Coordinates of C-alpha atoms and ligand atoms in Angstrom, one line a residue:
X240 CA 132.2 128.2 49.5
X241 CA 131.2 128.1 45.6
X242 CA 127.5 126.9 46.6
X243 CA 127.2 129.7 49.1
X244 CA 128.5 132.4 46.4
X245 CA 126.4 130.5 43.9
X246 CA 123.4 130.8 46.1
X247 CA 120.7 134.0 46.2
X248 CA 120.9 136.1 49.2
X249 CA 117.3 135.2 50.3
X250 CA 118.3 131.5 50.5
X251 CA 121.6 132.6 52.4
X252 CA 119.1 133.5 54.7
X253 CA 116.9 131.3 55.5
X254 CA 119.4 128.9 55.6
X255 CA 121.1 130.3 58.5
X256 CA 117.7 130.9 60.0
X257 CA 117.2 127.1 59.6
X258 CA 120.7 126.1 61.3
X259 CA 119.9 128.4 64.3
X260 CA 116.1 127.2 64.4
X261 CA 117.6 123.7 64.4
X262 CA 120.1 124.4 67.3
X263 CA 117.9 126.3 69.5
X264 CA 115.9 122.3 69.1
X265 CA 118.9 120.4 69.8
X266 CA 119.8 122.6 72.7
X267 CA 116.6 122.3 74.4
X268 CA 115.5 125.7 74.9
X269 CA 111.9 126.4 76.4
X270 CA 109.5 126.1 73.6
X271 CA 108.4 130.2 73.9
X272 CA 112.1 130.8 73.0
X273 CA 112.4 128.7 69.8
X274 CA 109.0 129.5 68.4
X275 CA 110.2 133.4 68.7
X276 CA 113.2 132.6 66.8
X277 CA 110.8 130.9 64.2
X278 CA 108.0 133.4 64.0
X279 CA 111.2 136.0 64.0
X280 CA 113.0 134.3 61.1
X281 CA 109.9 134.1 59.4
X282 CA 108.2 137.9 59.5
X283 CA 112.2 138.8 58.4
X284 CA 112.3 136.3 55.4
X285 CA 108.4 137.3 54.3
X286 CA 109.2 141.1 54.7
X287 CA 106.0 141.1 57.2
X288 CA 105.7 143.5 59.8
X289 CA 104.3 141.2 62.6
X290 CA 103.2 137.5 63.1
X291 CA 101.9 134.7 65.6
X292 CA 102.1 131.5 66.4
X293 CA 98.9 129.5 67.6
X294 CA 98.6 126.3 69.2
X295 CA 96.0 123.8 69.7
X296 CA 94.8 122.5 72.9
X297 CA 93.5 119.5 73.6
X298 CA 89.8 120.6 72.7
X299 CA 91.2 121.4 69.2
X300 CA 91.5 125.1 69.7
X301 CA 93.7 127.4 68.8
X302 CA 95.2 129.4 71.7
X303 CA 98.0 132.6 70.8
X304 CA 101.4 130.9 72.0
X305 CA 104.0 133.3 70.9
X306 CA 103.3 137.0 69.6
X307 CA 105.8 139.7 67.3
X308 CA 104.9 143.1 67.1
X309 CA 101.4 142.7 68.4
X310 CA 100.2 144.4 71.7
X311 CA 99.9 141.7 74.5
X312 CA 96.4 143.1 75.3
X313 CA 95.1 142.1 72.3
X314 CA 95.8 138.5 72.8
X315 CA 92.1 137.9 74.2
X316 CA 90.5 139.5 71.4
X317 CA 92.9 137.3 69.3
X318 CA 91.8 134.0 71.0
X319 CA 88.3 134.7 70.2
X320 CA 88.6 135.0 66.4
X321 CA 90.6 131.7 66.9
X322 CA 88.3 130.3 68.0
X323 CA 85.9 130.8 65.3
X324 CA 88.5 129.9 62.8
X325 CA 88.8 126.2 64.7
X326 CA 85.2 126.0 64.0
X327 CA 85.4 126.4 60.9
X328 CA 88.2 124.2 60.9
X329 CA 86.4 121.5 62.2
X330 CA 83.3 121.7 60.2
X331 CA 85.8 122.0 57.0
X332 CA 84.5 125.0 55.9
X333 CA 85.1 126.3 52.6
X334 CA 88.7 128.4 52.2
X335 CA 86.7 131.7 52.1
X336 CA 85.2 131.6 54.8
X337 CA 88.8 130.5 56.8
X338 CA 90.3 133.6 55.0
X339 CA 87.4 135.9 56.3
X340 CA 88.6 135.3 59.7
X341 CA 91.8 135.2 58.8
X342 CA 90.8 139.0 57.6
X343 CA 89.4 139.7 61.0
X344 CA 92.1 138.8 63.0
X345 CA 94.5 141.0 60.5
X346 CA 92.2 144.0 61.4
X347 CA 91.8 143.5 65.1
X348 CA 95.6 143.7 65.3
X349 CA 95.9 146.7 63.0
X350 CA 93.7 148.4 60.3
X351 CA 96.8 149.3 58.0
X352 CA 97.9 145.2 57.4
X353 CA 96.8 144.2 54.3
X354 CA 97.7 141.0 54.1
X355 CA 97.8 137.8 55.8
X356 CA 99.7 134.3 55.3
X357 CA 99.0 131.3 57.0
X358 CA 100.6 127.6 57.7
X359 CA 99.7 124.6 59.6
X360 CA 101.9 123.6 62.2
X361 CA 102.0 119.8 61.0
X362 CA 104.0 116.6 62.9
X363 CA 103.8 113.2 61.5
X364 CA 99.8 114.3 60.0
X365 CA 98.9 115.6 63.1
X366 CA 97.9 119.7 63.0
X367 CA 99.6 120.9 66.2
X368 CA 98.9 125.2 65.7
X369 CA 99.5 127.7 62.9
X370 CA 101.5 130.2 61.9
X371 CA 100.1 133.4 61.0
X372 CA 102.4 136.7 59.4
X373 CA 101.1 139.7 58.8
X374 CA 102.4 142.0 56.0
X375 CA 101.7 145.9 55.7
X376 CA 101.5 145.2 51.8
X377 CA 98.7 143.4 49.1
X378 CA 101.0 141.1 47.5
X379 CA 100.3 137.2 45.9
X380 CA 102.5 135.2 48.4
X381 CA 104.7 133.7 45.7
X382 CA 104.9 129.9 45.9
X383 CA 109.0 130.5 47.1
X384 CA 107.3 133.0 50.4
X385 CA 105.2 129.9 51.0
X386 CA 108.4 127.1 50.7
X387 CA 110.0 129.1 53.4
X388 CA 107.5 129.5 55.9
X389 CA 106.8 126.2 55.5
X390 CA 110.3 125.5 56.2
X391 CA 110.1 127.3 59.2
X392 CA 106.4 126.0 60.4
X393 CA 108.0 122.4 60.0
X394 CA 110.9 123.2 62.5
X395 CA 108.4 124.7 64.9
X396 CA 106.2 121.6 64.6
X397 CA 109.4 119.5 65.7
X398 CA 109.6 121.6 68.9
X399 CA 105.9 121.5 69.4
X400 CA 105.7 118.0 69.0
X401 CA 109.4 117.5 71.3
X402 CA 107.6 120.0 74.2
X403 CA 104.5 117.9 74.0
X404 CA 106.2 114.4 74.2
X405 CA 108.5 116.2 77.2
X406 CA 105.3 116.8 79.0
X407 CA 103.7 114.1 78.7
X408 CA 106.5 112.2 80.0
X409 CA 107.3 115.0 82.6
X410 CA 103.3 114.0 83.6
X411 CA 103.9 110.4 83.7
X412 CA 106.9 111.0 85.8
X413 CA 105.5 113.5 88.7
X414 CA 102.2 110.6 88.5
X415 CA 104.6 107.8 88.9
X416 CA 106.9 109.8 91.6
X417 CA 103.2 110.6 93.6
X418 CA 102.2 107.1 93.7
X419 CA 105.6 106.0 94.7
X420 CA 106.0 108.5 97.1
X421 CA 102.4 108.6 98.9
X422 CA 100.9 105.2 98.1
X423 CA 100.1 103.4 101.6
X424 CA 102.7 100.8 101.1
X425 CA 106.1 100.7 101.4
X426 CA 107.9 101.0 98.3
X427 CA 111.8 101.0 97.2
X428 CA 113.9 101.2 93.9
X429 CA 117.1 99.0 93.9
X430 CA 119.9 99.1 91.9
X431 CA 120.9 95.7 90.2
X432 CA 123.8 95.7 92.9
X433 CA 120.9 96.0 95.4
X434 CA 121.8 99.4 96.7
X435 CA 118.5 101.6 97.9
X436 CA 117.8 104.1 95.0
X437 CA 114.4 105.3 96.1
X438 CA 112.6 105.0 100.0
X439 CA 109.3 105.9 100.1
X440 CA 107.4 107.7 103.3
X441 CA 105.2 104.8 103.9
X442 CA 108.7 102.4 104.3
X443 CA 110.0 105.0 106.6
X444 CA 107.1 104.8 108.8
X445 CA 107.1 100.9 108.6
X446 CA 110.8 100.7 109.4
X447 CA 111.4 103.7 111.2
X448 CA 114.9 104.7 108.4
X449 CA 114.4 108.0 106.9
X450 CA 115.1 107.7 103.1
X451 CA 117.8 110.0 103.5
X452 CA 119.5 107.4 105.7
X453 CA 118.7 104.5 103.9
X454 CA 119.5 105.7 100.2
X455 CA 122.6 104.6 99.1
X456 CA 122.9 101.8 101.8
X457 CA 122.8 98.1 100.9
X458 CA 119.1 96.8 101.3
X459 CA 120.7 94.1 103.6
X460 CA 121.6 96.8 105.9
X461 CA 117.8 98.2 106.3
X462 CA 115.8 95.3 105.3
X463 CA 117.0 92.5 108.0
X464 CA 114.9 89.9 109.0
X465 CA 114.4 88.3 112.4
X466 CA 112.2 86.1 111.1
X467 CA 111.6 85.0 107.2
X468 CA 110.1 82.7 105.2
X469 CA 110.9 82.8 101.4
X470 CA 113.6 82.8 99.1
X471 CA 116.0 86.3 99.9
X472 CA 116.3 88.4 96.7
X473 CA 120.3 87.8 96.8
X474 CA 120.0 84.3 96.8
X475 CA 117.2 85.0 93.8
X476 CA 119.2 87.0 91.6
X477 CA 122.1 84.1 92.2
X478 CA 119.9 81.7 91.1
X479 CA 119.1 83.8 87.5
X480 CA 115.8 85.0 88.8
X481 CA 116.3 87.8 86.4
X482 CA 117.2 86.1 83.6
X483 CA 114.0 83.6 83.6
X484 CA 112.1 87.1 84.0
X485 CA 114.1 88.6 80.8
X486 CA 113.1 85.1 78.7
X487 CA 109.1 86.0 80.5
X488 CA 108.6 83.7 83.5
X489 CA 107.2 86.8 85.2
X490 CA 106.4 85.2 88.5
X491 CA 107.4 87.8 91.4
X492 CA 109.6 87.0 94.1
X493 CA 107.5 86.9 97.4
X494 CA 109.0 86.5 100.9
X495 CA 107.4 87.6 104.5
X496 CA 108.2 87.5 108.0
X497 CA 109.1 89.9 111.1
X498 CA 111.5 92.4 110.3
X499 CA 113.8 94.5 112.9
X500 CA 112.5 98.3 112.7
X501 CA 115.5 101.1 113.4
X502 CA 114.0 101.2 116.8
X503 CA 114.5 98.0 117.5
X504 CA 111.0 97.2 117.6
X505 CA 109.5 94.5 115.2
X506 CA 106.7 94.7 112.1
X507 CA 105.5 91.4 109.9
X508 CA 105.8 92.6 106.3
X509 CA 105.0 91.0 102.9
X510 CA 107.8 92.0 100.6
X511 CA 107.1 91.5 96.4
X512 CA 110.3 91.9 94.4
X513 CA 110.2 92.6 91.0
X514 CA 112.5 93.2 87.9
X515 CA 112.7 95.9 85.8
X516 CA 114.4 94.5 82.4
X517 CA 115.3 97.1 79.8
X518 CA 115.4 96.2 75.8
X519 CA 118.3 94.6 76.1
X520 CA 117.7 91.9 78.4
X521 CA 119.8 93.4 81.1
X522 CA 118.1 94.3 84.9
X523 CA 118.4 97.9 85.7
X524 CA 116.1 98.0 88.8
X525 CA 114.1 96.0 91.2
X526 CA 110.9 97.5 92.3
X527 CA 110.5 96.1 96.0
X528 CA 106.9 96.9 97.3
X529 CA 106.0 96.4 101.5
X530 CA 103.3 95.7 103.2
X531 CA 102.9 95.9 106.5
X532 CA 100.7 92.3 107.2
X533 CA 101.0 92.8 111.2
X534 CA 97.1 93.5 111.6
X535 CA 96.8 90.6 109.1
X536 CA 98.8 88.6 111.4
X537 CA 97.1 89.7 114.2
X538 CA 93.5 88.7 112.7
X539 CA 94.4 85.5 111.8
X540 CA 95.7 84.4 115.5
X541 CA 92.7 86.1 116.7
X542 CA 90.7 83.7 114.7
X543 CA 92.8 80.7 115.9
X544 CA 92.8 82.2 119.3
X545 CA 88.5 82.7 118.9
X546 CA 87.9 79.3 117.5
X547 CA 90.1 77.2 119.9
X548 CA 88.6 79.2 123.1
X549 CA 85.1 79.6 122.3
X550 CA 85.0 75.6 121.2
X551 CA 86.4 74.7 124.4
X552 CA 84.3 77.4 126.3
X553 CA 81.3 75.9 125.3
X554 CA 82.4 72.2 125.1
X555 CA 83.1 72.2 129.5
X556 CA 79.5 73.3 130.3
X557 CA 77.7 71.2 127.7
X558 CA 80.2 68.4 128.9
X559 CA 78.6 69.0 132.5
X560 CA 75.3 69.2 131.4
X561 CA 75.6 66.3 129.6
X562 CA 77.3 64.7 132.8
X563 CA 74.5 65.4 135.4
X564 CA 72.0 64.6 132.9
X565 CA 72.3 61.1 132.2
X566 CA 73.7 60.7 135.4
X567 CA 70.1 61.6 136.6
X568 CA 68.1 59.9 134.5
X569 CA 70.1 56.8 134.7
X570 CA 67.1 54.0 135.2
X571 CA 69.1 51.8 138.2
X572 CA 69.6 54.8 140.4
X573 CA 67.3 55.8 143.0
X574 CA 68.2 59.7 144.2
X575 CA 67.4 61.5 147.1
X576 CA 65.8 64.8 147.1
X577 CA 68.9 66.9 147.8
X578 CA 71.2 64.9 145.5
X579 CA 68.7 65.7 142.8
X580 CA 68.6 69.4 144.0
X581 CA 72.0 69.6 143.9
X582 CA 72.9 68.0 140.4
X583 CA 69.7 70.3 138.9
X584 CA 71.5 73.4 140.8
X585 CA 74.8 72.6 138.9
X586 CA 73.1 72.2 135.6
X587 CA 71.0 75.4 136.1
X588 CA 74.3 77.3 136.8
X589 CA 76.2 75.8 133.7
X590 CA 73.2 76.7 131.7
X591 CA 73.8 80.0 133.1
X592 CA 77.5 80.1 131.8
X593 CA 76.5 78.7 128.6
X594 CA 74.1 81.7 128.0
X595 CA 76.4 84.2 129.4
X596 CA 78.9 83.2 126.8
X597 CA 76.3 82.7 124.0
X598 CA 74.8 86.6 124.8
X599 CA 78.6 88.1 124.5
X600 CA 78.9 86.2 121.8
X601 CA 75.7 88.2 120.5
X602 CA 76.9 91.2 121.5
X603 CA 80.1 91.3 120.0
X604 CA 79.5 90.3 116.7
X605 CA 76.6 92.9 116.7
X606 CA 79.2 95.5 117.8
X607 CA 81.7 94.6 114.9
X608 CA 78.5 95.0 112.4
X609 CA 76.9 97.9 113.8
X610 CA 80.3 99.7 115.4
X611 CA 78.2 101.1 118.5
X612 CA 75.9 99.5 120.9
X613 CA 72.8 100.8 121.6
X614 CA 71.4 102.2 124.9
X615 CA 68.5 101.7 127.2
X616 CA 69.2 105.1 129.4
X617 CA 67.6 105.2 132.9
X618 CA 68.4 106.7 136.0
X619 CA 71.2 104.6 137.3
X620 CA 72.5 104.3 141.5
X621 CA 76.2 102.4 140.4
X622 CA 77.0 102.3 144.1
X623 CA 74.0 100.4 144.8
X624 CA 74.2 98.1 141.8
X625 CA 78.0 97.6 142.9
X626 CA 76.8 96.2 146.6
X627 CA 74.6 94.0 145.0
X628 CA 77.1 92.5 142.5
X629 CA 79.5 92.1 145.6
X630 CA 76.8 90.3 147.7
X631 CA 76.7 88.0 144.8
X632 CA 80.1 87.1 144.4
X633 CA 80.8 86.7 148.2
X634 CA 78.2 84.0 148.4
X635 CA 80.8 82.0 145.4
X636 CA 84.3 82.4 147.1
X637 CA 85.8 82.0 150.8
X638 CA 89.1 83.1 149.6
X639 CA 88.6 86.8 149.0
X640 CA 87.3 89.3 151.5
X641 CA 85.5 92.0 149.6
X642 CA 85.7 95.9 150.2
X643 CA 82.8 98.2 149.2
X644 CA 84.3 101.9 149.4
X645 CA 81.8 104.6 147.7
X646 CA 82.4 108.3 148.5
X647 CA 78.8 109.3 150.2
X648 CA 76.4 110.8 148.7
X649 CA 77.4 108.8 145.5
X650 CA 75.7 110.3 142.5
X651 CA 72.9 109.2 140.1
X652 CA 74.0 109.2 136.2
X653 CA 72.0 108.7 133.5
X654 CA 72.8 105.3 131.9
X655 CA 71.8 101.8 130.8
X656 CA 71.9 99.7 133.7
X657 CA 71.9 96.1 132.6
X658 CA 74.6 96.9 130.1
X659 CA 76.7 98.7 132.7
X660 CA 75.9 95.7 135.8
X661 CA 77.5 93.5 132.8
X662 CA 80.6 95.9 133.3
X663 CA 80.9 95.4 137.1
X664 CA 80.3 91.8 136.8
X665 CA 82.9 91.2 134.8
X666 CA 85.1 93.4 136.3
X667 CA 84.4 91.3 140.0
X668 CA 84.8 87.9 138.1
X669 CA 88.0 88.9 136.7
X670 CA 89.0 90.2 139.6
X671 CA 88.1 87.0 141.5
X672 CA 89.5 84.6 138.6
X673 CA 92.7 86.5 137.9
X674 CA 94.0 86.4 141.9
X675 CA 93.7 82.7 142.4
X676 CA 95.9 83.2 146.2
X677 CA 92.7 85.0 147.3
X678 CA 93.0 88.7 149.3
X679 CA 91.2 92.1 149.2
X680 CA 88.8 92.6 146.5
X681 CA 87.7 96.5 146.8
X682 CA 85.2 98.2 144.8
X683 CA 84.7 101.8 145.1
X684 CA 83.6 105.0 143.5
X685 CA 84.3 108.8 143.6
X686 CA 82.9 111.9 141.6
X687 CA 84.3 115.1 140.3
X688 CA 81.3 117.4 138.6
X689 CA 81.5 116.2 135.4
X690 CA 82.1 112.2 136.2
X691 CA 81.6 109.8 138.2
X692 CA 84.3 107.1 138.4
X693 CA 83.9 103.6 140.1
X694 CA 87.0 101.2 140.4
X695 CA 87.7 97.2 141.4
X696 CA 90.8 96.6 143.3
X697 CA 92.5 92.9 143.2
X698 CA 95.7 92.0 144.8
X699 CA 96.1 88.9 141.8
X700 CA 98.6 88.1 139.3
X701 CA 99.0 91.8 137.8
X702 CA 99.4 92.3 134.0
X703 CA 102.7 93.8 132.4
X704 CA 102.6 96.7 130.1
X705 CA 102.3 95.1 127.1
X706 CA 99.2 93.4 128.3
X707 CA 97.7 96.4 129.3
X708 CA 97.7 97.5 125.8
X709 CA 96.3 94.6 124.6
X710 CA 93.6 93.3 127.1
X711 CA 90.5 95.3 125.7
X712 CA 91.4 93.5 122.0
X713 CA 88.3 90.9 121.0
X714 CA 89.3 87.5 121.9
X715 CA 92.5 88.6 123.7
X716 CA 93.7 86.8 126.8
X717 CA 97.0 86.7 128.6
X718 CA 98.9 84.1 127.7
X719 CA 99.8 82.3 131.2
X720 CA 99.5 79.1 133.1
X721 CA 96.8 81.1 135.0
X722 CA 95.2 81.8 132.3
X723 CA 95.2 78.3 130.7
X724 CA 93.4 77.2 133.9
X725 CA 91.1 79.9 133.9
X726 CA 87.8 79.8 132.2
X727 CA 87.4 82.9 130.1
X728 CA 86.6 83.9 126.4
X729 CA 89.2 87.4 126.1
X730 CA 85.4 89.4 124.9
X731 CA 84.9 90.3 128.7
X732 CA 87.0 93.5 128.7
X733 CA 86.8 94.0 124.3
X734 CA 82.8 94.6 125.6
X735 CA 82.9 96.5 128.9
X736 CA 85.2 98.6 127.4
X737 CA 82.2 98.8 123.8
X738 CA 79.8 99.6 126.6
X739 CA 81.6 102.2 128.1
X740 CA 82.5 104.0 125.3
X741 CA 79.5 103.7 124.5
X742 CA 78.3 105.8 127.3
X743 CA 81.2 108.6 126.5
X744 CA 83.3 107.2 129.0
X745 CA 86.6 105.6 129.6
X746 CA 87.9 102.6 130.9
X747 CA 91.6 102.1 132.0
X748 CA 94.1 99.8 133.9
X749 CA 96.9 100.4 136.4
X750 CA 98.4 97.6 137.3
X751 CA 102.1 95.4 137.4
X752 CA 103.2 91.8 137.4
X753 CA 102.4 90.5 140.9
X754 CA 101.0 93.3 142.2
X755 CA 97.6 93.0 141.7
X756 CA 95.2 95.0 138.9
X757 CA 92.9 98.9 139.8
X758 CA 90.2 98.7 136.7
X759 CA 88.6 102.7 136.8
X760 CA 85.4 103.6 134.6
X761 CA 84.9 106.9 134.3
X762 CA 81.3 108.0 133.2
X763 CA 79.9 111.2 132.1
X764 CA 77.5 112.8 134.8
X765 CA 75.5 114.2 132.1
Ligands
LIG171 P1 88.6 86.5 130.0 O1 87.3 85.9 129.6 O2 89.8 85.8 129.4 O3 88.7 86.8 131.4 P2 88.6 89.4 129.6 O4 88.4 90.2 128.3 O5 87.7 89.7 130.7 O6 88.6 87.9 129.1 O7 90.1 89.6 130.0 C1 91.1 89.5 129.1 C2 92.4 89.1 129.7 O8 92.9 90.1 130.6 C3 92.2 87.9 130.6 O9 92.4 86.7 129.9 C4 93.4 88.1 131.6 O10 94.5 87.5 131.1 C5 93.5 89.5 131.7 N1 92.9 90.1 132.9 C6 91.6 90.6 133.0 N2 91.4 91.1 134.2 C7 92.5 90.9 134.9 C8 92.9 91.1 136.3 N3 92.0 91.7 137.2 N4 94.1 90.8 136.7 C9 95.0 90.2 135.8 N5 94.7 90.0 134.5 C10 93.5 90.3 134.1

């Protein structure tokens, strides 16, 4: 009470000034609102008539952030001589020629000010804007006029300097929630308790949960394994895997297998677990990141698949080769014509495999480099091609009886024939190979005006609708006793279907377990 009595009205003043400066800080209020109060307090306490506050961008110039008594339109015209003044800033020009524009600026707002006083925003040595008030009168700005607006500059430089460290992390924040929310891989937040803080849209496309589903849930009750190899994060966090993280053994917990989707259905995922430790040493999160590894997966049985049917592909005819070779040239045996006609006839034929495999071997590694095959394109009679192929293949089996059934007149298309007589071939010899009891082999063909379709009919084994997904895949191959027996490299279909496309058409299935196989291709007339 005695200081406040003791104290001159002025400093009454700007003292409360100060205290509600300070609390419009504490309380958070938007930074336009406390650099008002600021540049309010201040034109008051210097008896000016109005003022502004600049701030400075991140290419150093000055930019008109909050305005008293000085028409809005102006603020352009304003921004301009700013700008000159940051030049002259930068260059450290001498004070004259700072004050000329400050002179400028004083006029372009009004011809009657007279006077203008300026201070640096300043934070921790960094200049973060200025304060500018205008007065209507020539006076010397005493050195106590200065002490308060510098007062009042340094509170506004602690609200500049809070908006700007706000920002920044506000930035950080929306980055960090982005790359959480649309990265490609799955990504959740645990508490330490291990209850699902944050589901990203990748996870609920991976497990089919919706993140408003799976937040607040135990990650046991969404993340559950049929299948896993690697130490669960439970078990981890019992172990003190936290604790060696908080003392730096930053190793991440890895584990992968098959996990059960909400559908039921299955995906392999990788899942990395890590820790987030706060200053204390305590765990406040876990950051789990997913990846879905099925295609992974799938590649590297493909490979295994590739190597282990290709080796043995090409092992049997060089075996027979081999065989009927020597056994030919052995030096005690004397053969007859037709015995050596015969063994030459097998070798010939193996030969024949041997290349077959070797050229789709060709192909489809060409395919995977290049992504298309290329076309020879002649006029091409599929119904007569078709005949052919059949007259071949009835000459190599006595179980099936084969059934040519072209609408008549068949058309002409436009496409390359050796590539597409692959097609049929391969269609025939799976046809052939895939009903081992024998029966009806038909292949026939109809047209609309736009395409011309042809289709091979077996009464085999069938395929169920999971392999009819999966039978155009490179190296894929049923997995049966049949097809253990069977000779066959899983590239036949992978490159009818490449040569088809290839042509704009389509190739498709319809078949069941048991109940024999319909292969259509359906080409483009034109
Ligand atoms: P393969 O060289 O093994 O015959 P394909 O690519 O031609 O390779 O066929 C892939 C797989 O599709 C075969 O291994 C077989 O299991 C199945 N398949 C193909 N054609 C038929 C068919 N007509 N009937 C039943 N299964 C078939």
């Amino acid at each position: 009470m005695m200081n406040k009595l003791m104290l001159p009205d002025y400093q009454i003043r700007q003292r409360d000034f100060l205290l509600e400066i300070s609390r419009a800080i504490t309380a958070q209020l938007d930074l336009s609102e406390v650099l008002k109060r600021v540049l309010h307090a201040s034109i008051i306490m210097l008896a000016g008539r109005s003022g502004l506050i600049a701030l400075r961008a991140d290419d150093t110039i000055f930019y008109v952030r909050a305005i008293i008594n000085i028409p809005t339109e102006l603020v352009p015209k304003l921004n301009e001589h700013l700008y000159e003044l940051s030049l002259t800033l930068a260059q450290k020009n001498t004070i004259e020629n700072f004050n000329q524009h400050l002179r400028s600026i004083s006029t372009a707002i009004d011809d009657n000010l007279q006077q203008a006083v300026a201070m640096p925003l300043i934070f921790a040595g960094e200049p973060l804007g200025m304060m500018i008030v205008f007065r209507s009168y020539q006076s010397e700005a005493s050195p106590n006029d200065m002490q308060i607006l510098q007062s009042f500059a340094d509170q506004a430089a602690i609200a500049v300097h809070n908006a700007q460290l706000y920002e920044r992390i506000e930035t950080e924040r929306r980055k960090l929630a982005a790359i959480l929310e649309y990265g490609a891989d799955g990504m959740m937040i645990l508490e330490p308790d291990l209850t699902i803080a944050r589901f990203n849209r990748a996870l609920e496309r991976m497990t089919a949960w919706r993140a408003d589903e799976a937040i607040g849930l135990s990650q046991d009750e969404v993340i559950q394994w049929e299948k896993r190899e690697g130490m669960d994060i439970q078990t981890a966090l019992d172990n003190g895997w936290a604790n060696q993280h908080a003392q730096g053994d930053e190793s991440p917990l890895y584990l992968e297998g098959e996990l059960r989707r909400k559908d039921g259905l299955t995906v392999s995922v990788g899942i990395t677990y890590a820790p987030l430790i706060n200053a204390d040493g305590k765990l406040t999160n876990i950051i789990a990141h997913i990846r879905d590894i099925t295609n992974f997966k799938r590649a590297q049985e493909m490979q295994n698949t590739f190597i282990s049917v290709v080796s043995h592909e090409l092992k049997t005819p060089v075996a027979i080769i081999k065989g009927y070779a020597a056994t030919l040239s052995r030096p005690d045996a004397q053969w007859d014509k037709k015995t050596i006609r015969d063994n030459l006839g097998v070798i010939e034929e193996e030969a024949d495999r041997l290349n077959g495999l070797i050229q789709n071997l060709l192909t489809a590694s060409k395919l995977q480099a290049q992504g298309q095959l290329s076309l020879t394109k002649t006029e091409v009679w599929l119904d007569e091609l078709a005949t052919v192929a059949v007259e071949r293949f009835t000459s190599q089996t006595t179980k099936h009886k084969f059934k040519l059934k072209f609408q008549s007149p068949y058309p002409t298309i436009h496409a390359d024939e050796t590539r597409l007589r692959q097609v049929i071939d391969n269609l025939l010899s799976n046809a052939v190979k895939y009903s081992p009891e024998g029966g009806v082999i038909e292949v026939g063909g109809y047209a609309t005006p736009t395409t011309a379709t042809f289709y091979v009919r077996d009464s085999g084994v069938g395929l169920s609708e999971e392999d009819q997904q999966r039978i155009f895949d490179r190296f894929y191959r049923v997995d049966s006793k049949l097809s253990s027996k069977t000779q066959g490299s899983g590239l036949g279909l992978y490159l009818s279907k490449a040569i088809v496309s290839a042509h704009g058409g389509t190739i498709e299935v319809k078949s069941a377990p048991s109940r024999g196989s319909t292969f259509f291709v359906h080409l483009p007339r034109s």
